[in-house]
Structures are given as structure tokens and as C-alpha cells.
XYZ file of C-alpha atoms in Angstrom:
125
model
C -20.488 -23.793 7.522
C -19.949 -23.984 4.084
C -18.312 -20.837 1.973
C -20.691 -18.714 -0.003
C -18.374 -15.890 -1.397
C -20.776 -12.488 -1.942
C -18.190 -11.548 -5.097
C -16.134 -12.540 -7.985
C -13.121 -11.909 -6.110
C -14.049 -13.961 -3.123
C -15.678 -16.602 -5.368
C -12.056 -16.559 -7.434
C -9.942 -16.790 -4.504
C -12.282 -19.578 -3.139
C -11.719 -21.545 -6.784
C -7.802 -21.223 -6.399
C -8.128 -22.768 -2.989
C -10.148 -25.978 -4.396
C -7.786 -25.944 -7.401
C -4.465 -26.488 -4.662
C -6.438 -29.023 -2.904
C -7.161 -31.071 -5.875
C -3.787 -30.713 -7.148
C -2.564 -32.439 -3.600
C -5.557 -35.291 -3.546
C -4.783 -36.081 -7.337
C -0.987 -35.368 -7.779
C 0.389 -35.521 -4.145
C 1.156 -31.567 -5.620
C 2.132 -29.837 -1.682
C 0.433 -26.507 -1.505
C -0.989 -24.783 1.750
C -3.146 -21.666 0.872
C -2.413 -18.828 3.362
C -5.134 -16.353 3.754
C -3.912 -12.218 4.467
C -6.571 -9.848 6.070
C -5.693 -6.029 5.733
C -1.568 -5.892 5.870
C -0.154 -3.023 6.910
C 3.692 -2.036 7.715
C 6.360 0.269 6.817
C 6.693 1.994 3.395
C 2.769 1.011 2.210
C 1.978 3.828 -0.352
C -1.408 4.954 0.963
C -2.475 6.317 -2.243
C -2.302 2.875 -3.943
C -6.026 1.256 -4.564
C -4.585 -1.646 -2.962
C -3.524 -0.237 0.025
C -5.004 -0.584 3.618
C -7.100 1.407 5.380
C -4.729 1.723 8.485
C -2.219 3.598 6.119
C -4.892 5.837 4.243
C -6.316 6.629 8.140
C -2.373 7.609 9.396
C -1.843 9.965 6.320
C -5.059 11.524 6.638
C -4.248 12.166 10.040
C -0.818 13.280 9.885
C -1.963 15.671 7.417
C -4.421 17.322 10.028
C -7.359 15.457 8.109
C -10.154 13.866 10.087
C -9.930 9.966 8.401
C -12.791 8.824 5.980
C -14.763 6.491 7.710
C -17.412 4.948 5.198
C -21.107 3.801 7.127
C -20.919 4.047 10.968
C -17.622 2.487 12.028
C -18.961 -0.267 13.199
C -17.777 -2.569 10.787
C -15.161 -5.650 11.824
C -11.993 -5.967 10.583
C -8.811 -7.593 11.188
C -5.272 -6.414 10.423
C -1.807 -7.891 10.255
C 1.477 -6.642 10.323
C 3.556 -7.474 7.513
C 5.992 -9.396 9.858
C 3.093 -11.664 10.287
C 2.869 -12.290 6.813
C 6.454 -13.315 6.509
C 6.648 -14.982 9.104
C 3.686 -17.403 7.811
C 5.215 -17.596 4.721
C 8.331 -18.617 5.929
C 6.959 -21.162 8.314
C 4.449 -22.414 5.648
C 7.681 -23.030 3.462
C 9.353 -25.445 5.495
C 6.145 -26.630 7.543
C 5.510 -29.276 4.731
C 2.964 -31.686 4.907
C 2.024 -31.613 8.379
C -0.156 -28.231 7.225
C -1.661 -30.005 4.259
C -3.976 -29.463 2.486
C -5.688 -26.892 4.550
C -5.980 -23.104 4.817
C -4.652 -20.503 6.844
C -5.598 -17.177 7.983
C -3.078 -14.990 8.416
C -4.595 -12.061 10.902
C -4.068 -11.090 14.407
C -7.510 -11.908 16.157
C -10.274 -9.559 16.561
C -9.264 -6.801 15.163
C -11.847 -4.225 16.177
C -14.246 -1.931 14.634
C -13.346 1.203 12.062
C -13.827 3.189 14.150
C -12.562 2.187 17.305
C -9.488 1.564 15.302
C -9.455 5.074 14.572
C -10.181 6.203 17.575
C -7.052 4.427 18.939
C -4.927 6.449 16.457
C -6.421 9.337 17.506
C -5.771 9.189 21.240
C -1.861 8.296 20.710
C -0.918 11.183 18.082
């Protein structure tokens, strides 16, 4: 299937992907492209704009606040923990062109919904 990006953000990242793989065909440039879905960890400041939803759901709840759940929950996502991240990183650095050019995503699979994600959180506090 081929990518249709739904905004300018998408559509941007998607560009910068292309851009790395011409670079390789053209120049022999190496570049991988490694794709992060929702990262969450230790010390994430909950109140940035940037930050996940797992994080803004924990300090909701540790502050006796049910978390904001936006349409009916339903919605997929996937998460990784940052340890994931560097861990891809790290590999991707010394992986070299065995990975190339191609793209990665960098998520643990299937997630679950909002809200069973928060429902999770709920039973264990």
C-alpha cells in the first residue's frame, strides 16, 4: 500500500524519508530512518505539548483525577519505552548497510486501545 499522509506533519516526515533514500541511491549517503510511536519512560514532563499520553494519564491519576480520554477509547495506539528507542538507535548505528535504505518502526506491537490502556493503569494503582 502506498503512503498517503492525512497532515503536514506526516506528509513532512514522509518527504525526509524519500530525501535519505535518495541521498543513498544517488550518493551511496548511509542513512536508515527509524520511526518512534508514543515514547514514554522516566522523567517525561507530562505537561509538555510533546509529551505522551501514558505520562499525562499517570499524573492525572496519581493526582486522584479520572484521565482525559478524548472520543470513546477505542482508538489504537502503540507505545515504546524509551529503552527501545535507544536501543534502535544504537543498533541502527553500527547495523550499517545491511538495514539500508529502509525504514523502521520503533514500537512494541499492538499496543491496545485508550482505553484499555487506561484501564490497565487503573487496576494496578
Amino acid at each position: 500500500m502506498l503512503p498517503n499522509p492525512i497532515s503536514p506533519y506526516a506528509t513532512a516526515k514522509l518527504a525526509s524519508e524519500y530525501y535519505m533514500a535518495s541521498f543513498f541511491r544517488c550518493y551511496g549517503l548511509e542513512t536508515v530512518c527509524l520511526r518512534y510511536f508514543n515514547v514514554f519512560g522516566p522523567r517525561q514532563d507530562p505537561s509538555s505539548p510533546y509529551s505522551g499520553v501514558l505520562a499525562k494519564f499517570i499524573t492525572q491519576m496519581l493526582d486522584g483525577e479520572a484521565p482525559t480520554i478524548l472520543g470513546d477509547g477505542k482508538q489504537s495506539r502503540d507505545f515504546t519505552y524509551v529503552d527501545n528507542v535507544v536501543e534502535a538507535n544504537l543498533l541502527a548505528c553500527v547495523a550499517g548497510a545491511a538495514m539500508l535504505p529502509d525504514e523502521y518502526s520503533i514500537s512494541q506491537p499492538h499496543s491496545g486501545s485508550t482505553w484499555s490502556r487506561h484501564s490497565r493503569f487503573s487496576r494496578n494503582s
